[in-house]
mmCIF file of C-alpha atoms in Angstrom:
data_model
loop_
_atom_site.group_PDB
_atom_site.id
_atom_site.type_symbol
_atom_site.label_atom_id
_atom_site.label_comp_id
_atom_site.label_asym_id
_atom_site.label_seq_id
_atom_site.Cartn_x
_atom_site.Cartn_y
_atom_site.Cartn_z
ATOM 1 C CA GLU A 74 -4.184 -2.971 25.834
ATOM 2 C CA PRO A 75 -7.158 -0.452 25.985
ATOM 3 C CA GLU A 76 -9.455 -1.507 23.104
ATOM 4 C CA VAL A 77 -12.868 0.215 21.595
ATOM 5 C CA THR A 78 -15.675 -1.629 22.685
ATOM 6 C CA GLN A 79 -18.888 -1.714 21.064
ATOM 7 C CA THR A 80 -22.500 -3.150 22.479
ATOM 8 C CA PRO A 81 -24.817 -4.766 21.537
ATOM 9 C CA SER A 82 -22.820 -7.078 19.643
ATOM 10 C CA HIS A 83 -26.276 -8.165 17.502
ATOM 11 C CA GLN A 84 -29.579 -6.055 17.375
ATOM 12 C CA VAL A 85 -32.268 -7.738 15.703
ATOM 13 C CA THR A 86 -35.176 -5.122 15.326
ATOM 14 C CA GLN A 87 -38.385 -4.794 13.054
ATOM 15 C CA MET A 88 -38.275 -2.203 10.103
ATOM 16 C CA GLY A 89 -39.587 1.026 11.194
ATOM 17 C CA GLN A 90 -38.032 0.953 14.767
ATOM 18 C CA GLU A 91 -35.145 3.214 16.230
ATOM 19 C CA VAL A 92 -32.104 1.742 17.266
ATOM 20 C CA ILE A 93 -28.861 3.095 19.228
ATOM 21 C CA LEU A 94 -25.758 1.593 18.907
ATOM 22 C CA ARG A 95 -23.137 2.068 21.277
ATOM 23 C CA CYS A 96 -19.544 2.535 21.240
ATOM 24 C CA VAL A 97 -16.851 3.265 24.043
ATOM 25 C CA PRO A 98 -13.727 4.764 22.481
ATOM 26 C CA ILE A 99 -10.016 4.348 23.755
ATOM 27 C CA SER A 100 -10.025 6.599 26.859
ATOM 28 C CA ASN A 101 -7.494 9.469 25.411
ATOM 29 C CA HIS A 102 -8.910 9.699 21.783
ATOM 30 C CA LEU A 103 -10.961 12.608 20.628
ATOM 31 C CA TYR A 104 -11.831 11.128 16.973
ATOM 32 C CA PHE A 105 -14.498 9.338 16.183
ATOM 33 C CA TYR A 106 -16.213 7.123 13.312
ATOM 34 C CA TRP A 107 -18.608 4.888 12.150
ATOM 35 C CA TYR A 108 -18.217 2.445 9.363
ATOM 36 C CA ARG A 109 -20.553 -0.101 8.125
ATOM 37 C CA GLN A 110 -20.310 -3.184 6.101
ATOM 38 C CA ILE A 111 -22.776 -4.900 4.527
ATOM 39 C CA LEU A 112 -22.818 -8.707 4.329
ATOM 40 C CA GLY A 113 -20.739 -9.438 1.395
ATOM 41 C CA GLN A 114 -19.465 -5.957 0.601
ATOM 42 C CA LYS A 115 -16.822 -3.668 1.189
ATOM 43 C CA VAL A 116 -16.726 -1.459 4.327
ATOM 44 C CA GLU A 117 -17.934 2.075 3.801
ATOM 45 C CA PHE A 118 -17.487 5.442 5.832
ATOM 46 C CA LEU A 119 -20.514 6.666 7.464
ATOM 47 C CA VAL A 120 -19.389 9.707 9.550
ATOM 48 C CA SER A 121 -16.344 11.233 11.265
ATOM 49 C CA PHE A 122 -17.150 13.123 14.774
ATOM 50 C CA TYR A 123 -14.755 15.523 16.930
ATOM 51 C CA ASN A 124 -15.089 17.958 19.219
ATOM 52 C CA ASN A 125 -18.988 17.263 19.617
ATOM 53 C CA GLU A 126 -19.820 17.859 16.024
ATOM 54 C CA ILE A 127 -19.672 15.933 12.843
ATOM 55 C CA SER A 128 -16.372 16.566 10.956
ATOM 56 C CA GLU A 129 -17.545 14.771 7.833
ATOM 57 C CA LYS A 130 -20.649 12.682 6.780
ATOM 58 C CA SER A 131 -21.308 10.499 3.448
ATOM 59 C CA GLU A 132 -23.859 10.295 1.455
ATOM 60 C CA ILE A 133 -25.405 7.222 3.247
ATOM 61 C CA PHE A 134 -25.397 9.315 6.618
ATOM 62 C CA ASP A 135 -28.841 10.944 5.512
ATOM 63 C CA ASP A 136 -31.489 12.358 8.115
ATOM 64 C CA GLN A 137 -32.217 9.010 9.332
ATOM 65 C CA PHE A 138 -28.926 8.841 10.986
ATOM 66 C CA SER A 139 -27.633 10.996 13.814
ATOM 67 C CA VAL A 140 -24.518 10.742 16.173
ATOM 68 C CA GLU A 141 -23.711 11.884 19.568
ATOM 69 C CA ARG A 142 -21.683 11.500 22.458
ATOM 70 C CA PRO A 143 -24.033 12.135 25.042
ATOM 71 C CA ASP A 144 -22.246 11.419 28.344
ATOM 72 C CA GLY A 145 -18.369 12.449 27.279
ATOM 73 C CA SER A 146 -17.907 8.783 27.203
ATOM 74 C CA ASN A 147 -20.150 6.448 25.126
ATOM 75 C CA PHE A 148 -20.448 7.479 21.252
ATOM 76 C CA THR A 149 -23.667 6.357 19.983
ATOM 77 C CA LEU A 150 -25.161 5.959 16.559
ATOM 78 C CA LYS A 151 -28.935 6.227 16.157
ATOM 79 C CA ILE A 152 -31.266 5.161 13.174
ATOM 80 C CA ARG A 153 -34.625 6.379 13.450
ATOM 81 C CA SER A 154 -36.639 4.271 11.405
ATOM 82 C CA THR A 155 -34.644 1.570 10.383
ATOM 83 C CA LYS A 156 -35.033 -0.124 6.983
ATOM 84 C CA LEU A 157 -34.256 -3.561 5.609
ATOM 85 C CA GLU A 158 -31.395 -2.222 3.588
ATOM 86 C CA ASP A 159 -29.929 -1.177 7.428
ATOM 87 C CA SER A 160 -28.926 -4.597 7.790
ATOM 88 C CA ALA A 161 -25.173 -4.350 8.255
ATOM 89 C CA MET A 162 -22.215 -4.804 10.672
ATOM 90 C CA TYR A 163 -21.645 -1.218 12.182
ATOM 91 C CA PHE A 164 -17.964 -0.418 13.354
ATOM 92 C CA CYS A 165 -17.294 2.252 15.736
ATOM 93 C CA ALA A 166 -13.324 3.488 15.282
ATOM 94 C CA THR A 167 -11.235 5.782 17.330
ATOM 95 C CA SER A 168 -8.201 7.564 16.951
ATOM 96 C CA ARG A 169 -5.957 9.869 19.170
ATOM 97 C CA ARG A 170 -5.911 12.990 16.808
ATOM 98 C CA GLU A 171 -6.452 13.499 13.098
ATOM 99 C CA GLY A 172 -4.328 13.456 10.129
ATOM 100 C CA ASN A 173 -2.177 10.289 9.595
ATOM 101 C CA ASN A 174 -3.281 8.533 12.904
ATOM 102 C CA GLU A 175 -3.913 4.828 13.273
ATOM 103 C CA GLN A 176 -7.966 3.967 13.456
ATOM 104 C CA PHE A 177 -8.539 1.519 16.176
ATOM 105 C CA PHE A 178 -11.716 -0.510 15.556
ATOM 106 C CA GLY A 179 -14.412 -1.892 17.795
ATOM 107 C CA PRO A 180 -15.775 -5.765 17.239
ATOM 108 C CA GLY A 181 -18.971 -4.328 15.397
ATOM 109 C CA THR A 182 -22.191 -4.205 16.119
ATOM 110 C CA ARG A 183 -24.458 -6.618 13.478
ATOM 111 C CA LEU A 184 -27.708 -5.218 13.017
ATOM 112 C CA THR A 185 -30.682 -7.418 11.111
ATOM 113 C CA VAL A 186 -33.691 -5.386 10.318
ATOM 114 C CA LEU A 187 -36.379 -7.750 9.648
ATOM 115 C CA LYS B 1169 -14.254 2.197 -10.849
ATOM 116 C CA ASN B 1170 -13.147 1.605 -7.289
ATOM 117 C CA GLU B 1171 -10.560 3.868 -6.023
ATOM 118 C CA VAL B 1172 -9.136 1.027 -4.162
ATOM 119 C CA GLU B 1173 -8.487 -2.454 -5.858
ATOM 120 C CA GLN B 1174 -6.972 -5.446 -4.610
ATOM 121 C CA SER B 1175 -5.660 -8.954 -5.839
ATOM 122 C CA PRO B 1176 -6.148 -11.900 -5.622
ATOM 123 C CA GLN B 1177 -9.819 -11.421 -4.225
ATOM 124 C CA ASN B 1178 -9.381 -14.829 -2.967
ATOM 125 C CA LEU B 1179 -5.997 -16.837 -2.187
ATOM 126 C CA THR B 1180 -5.328 -20.308 -0.680
ATOM 127 C CA ALA B 1181 -1.722 -21.334 0.589
ATOM 128 C CA GLN B 1182 -0.201 -24.321 2.267
ATOM 129 C CA GLU B 1183 1.318 -23.583 5.590
ATOM 130 C CA GLY B 1184 4.585 -22.243 5.555
ATOM 131 C CA GLU B 1185 4.225 -20.493 1.854
ATOM 132 C CA PHE B 1186 4.826 -16.816 1.536
ATOM 133 C CA ILE B 1187 1.911 -15.050 0.591
ATOM 134 C CA THR B 1188 1.659 -11.349 -1.306
ATOM 135 C CA ILE B 1189 -1.420 -9.358 -1.276
ATOM 136 C CA ASN B 1190 -1.676 -6.589 -3.667
ATOM 137 C CA CYS B 1191 -3.528 -3.136 -3.448
ATOM 138 C CA SER B 1192 -3.859 -0.619 -5.793
ATOM 139 C CA TYR B 1193 -5.317 3.055 -5.420
ATOM 140 C CA SER B 1194 -6.125 5.974 -7.950
ATOM 141 C CA VAL B 1195 -6.439 8.744 -5.420
ATOM 142 C CA GLY B 1196 -3.468 11.114 -4.144
ATOM 143 C CA ILE B 1197 -3.328 9.600 -0.423
ATOM 144 C CA SER B 1198 -1.870 10.640 2.813
ATOM 145 C CA ALA B 1199 -1.450 7.219 4.491
ATOM 146 C CA LEU B 1200 -2.606 3.788 3.317
ATOM 147 C CA HIS B 1201 -3.532 1.349 5.980
ATOM 148 C CA TRP B 1202 -3.707 -2.871 5.887
ATOM 149 C CA LEU B 1203 -5.864 -4.268 8.373
ATOM 150 C CA GLN B 1204 -7.006 -8.014 9.150
ATOM 151 C CA GLN B 1205 -11.008 -8.848 9.432
ATOM 152 C CA HIS B 1206 -11.384 -12.501 11.031
ATOM 153 C CA PRO B 1207 -14.436 -14.452 10.291
ATOM 154 C CA GLY B 1208 -16.207 -12.986 13.558
ATOM 155 C CA GLY B 1209 -16.024 -9.606 11.794
ATOM 156 C CA GLY B 1210 -13.903 -7.905 14.001
ATOM 157 C CA ILE B 1211 -11.391 -5.881 11.951
ATOM 158 C CA VAL B 1212 -7.506 -5.173 13.269
ATOM 159 C CA SER B 1213 -5.286 -2.426 12.195
ATOM 160 C CA LEU B 1214 -1.859 -4.151 11.120
ATOM 161 C CA PHE B 1215 -0.028 -1.336 9.250
ATOM 162 C CA MET B 1216 -0.450 2.214 8.644
ATOM 163 C CA LEU B 1217 2.358 3.699 6.323
ATOM 164 C CA SER B 1218 2.940 6.516 4.099
ATOM 165 C CA SER B 1219 6.553 5.839 2.877
ATOM 166 C CA GLY B 1220 8.706 2.865 2.448
ATOM 167 C CA LYS B 1221 8.013 -0.327 4.248
ATOM 168 C CA LYS B 1222 7.382 -1.567 7.707
ATOM 169 C CA LYS B 1223 7.640 -5.148 9.358
ATOM 170 C CA HIS B 1224 5.885 -6.519 12.146
ATOM 171 C CA GLY B 1225 6.631 -10.445 12.791
ATOM 172 C CA ARG B 1226 6.178 -12.464 9.499
ATOM 173 C CA LEU B 1227 4.156 -9.574 8.111
ATOM 174 C CA ILE B 1228 5.687 -7.074 5.932
ATOM 175 C CA ALA B 1229 4.084 -4.182 4.093
ATOM 176 C CA THR B 1230 5.409 -2.014 1.646
ATOM 177 C CA ILE B 1231 4.327 0.694 -0.646
ATOM 178 C CA ASN B 1232 5.031 2.834 -3.376
ATOM 179 C CA ILE B 1233 3.681 6.026 -3.757
ATOM 180 C CA GLN B 1234 4.638 6.991 -7.308
ATOM 181 C CA GLU B 1235 2.975 3.951 -8.423
ATOM 182 C CA LYS B 1236 0.071 4.246 -6.389
ATOM 183 C CA HIS B 1237 0.548 0.588 -5.114
ATOM 184 C CA SER B 1238 0.982 -1.500 -1.901
ATOM 185 C CA SER B 1239 1.655 -4.872 -0.838
ATOM 186 C CA LEU B 1240 1.281 -7.235 2.408
ATOM 187 C CA HIS B 1241 3.598 -10.127 2.365
ATOM 188 C CA ILE B 1242 3.254 -12.949 5.128
ATOM 189 C CA THR B 1243 6.345 -14.788 5.436
ATOM 190 C CA ALA B 1244 5.982 -18.460 6.898
ATOM 191 C CA SER B 1245 1.831 -18.360 6.956
ATOM 192 C CA HIS B 1246 0.247 -20.562 9.266
ATOM 193 C CA PRO B 1247 -3.534 -21.679 9.695
ATOM 194 C CA ARG B 1248 -4.046 -18.847 12.273
ATOM 195 C CA ASP B 1249 -3.411 -16.254 9.066
ATOM 196 C CA SER B 1250 -6.416 -17.158 7.738
ATOM 197 C CA ALA B 1251 -8.780 -13.942 7.574
ATOM 198 C CA VAL B 1252 -9.376 -11.425 4.995
ATOM 199 C CA TYR B 1253 -6.863 -8.717 4.716
ATOM 200 C CA ILE B 1254 -8.072 -5.217 3.615
ATOM 201 C CA CYS B 1255 -6.490 -2.288 2.061
ATOM 202 C CA ALA B 1256 -7.621 1.310 2.923
ATOM 203 C CA VAL B 1257 -6.573 4.621 1.900
ATOM 204 C CA ARG B 1258 -6.768 8.059 3.450
ATOM 205 C CA THR B 1259 -6.692 11.136 1.123
ATOM 206 C CA TYR B 1260 -5.600 14.544 1.765
ATOM 207 C CA ASN B 1261 -7.829 16.818 3.930
ATOM 208 C CA THR B 1262 -9.966 13.666 4.938
ATOM 209 C CA ASP B 1263 -9.884 11.375 7.996
ATOM 210 C CA LYS B 1264 -12.097 8.887 6.436
ATOM 211 C CA LEU B 1265 -10.757 5.647 5.240
ATOM 212 C CA ILE B 1266 -11.758 4.484 1.898
ATOM 213 C CA PHE B 1267 -11.972 0.421 1.953
ATOM 214 C CA GLY B 1268 -10.761 -1.890 -0.879
ATOM 215 C CA THR B 1269 -12.953 -5.005 -1.103
ATOM 216 C CA GLY B 1270 -10.639 -7.308 0.846
ATOM 217 C CA THR B 1271 -8.506 -10.621 0.009
ATOM 218 C CA ARG B 1272 -10.122 -13.761 1.576
ATOM 219 C CA SER B 1273 -6.953 -15.744 2.419
ATOM 220 C CA GLN B 1274 -7.012 -19.418 3.414
ATOM 221 C CA VAL B 1275 -3.731 -21.061 4.836
ATOM 222 C CA PHE B 1276 -4.063 -24.938 5.440
ATOM 223 C CA PRO B 1277 -2.197 -27.128 7.193
#
């Protein structure tokens, strides 16, 4: 069964460093999302992406964050200058189309900022 | 106030017991999702529903749009059902999901 994959599974970085989290969507999916979950808190929406453009973003998704699909397969989330409060689990999700469509989640990347 | 509220926050059950988890929401929605999060952190989609009832194996999900309420039932619970169950909604004109805080469920043998 096709699944969303994410790399790395765990990333440890120093405050102020740039990190790139990668996601490989299910092959015929066209809508992509990033969510994050700070330890002990609920999952929060960051950004949605379709047709090489951001469709929607939350207040969390400030200028330090960016997304792209550089090679038509990987979908990446970049954090330019990490802060301690960026430590969280980051989930990629993908769906075949918009509207009432199921989103399939990747296993997550645990980001630890020291 | 959270847009999506779940109850209980935690539950324990003996193997074989019937489990119910409730979700109430305060916004108009186009769909509601039930998700399962395992101790390792991964999230699995269980159901997506916009009306009525769905059943998959021992899991049943119902939704009452008028009352803005959904329930997830687990029949004949098993220790492998131990996980966090999360309710998430999609509002109109958006694809993003708004998540509840989750219900931590532990089933003991």
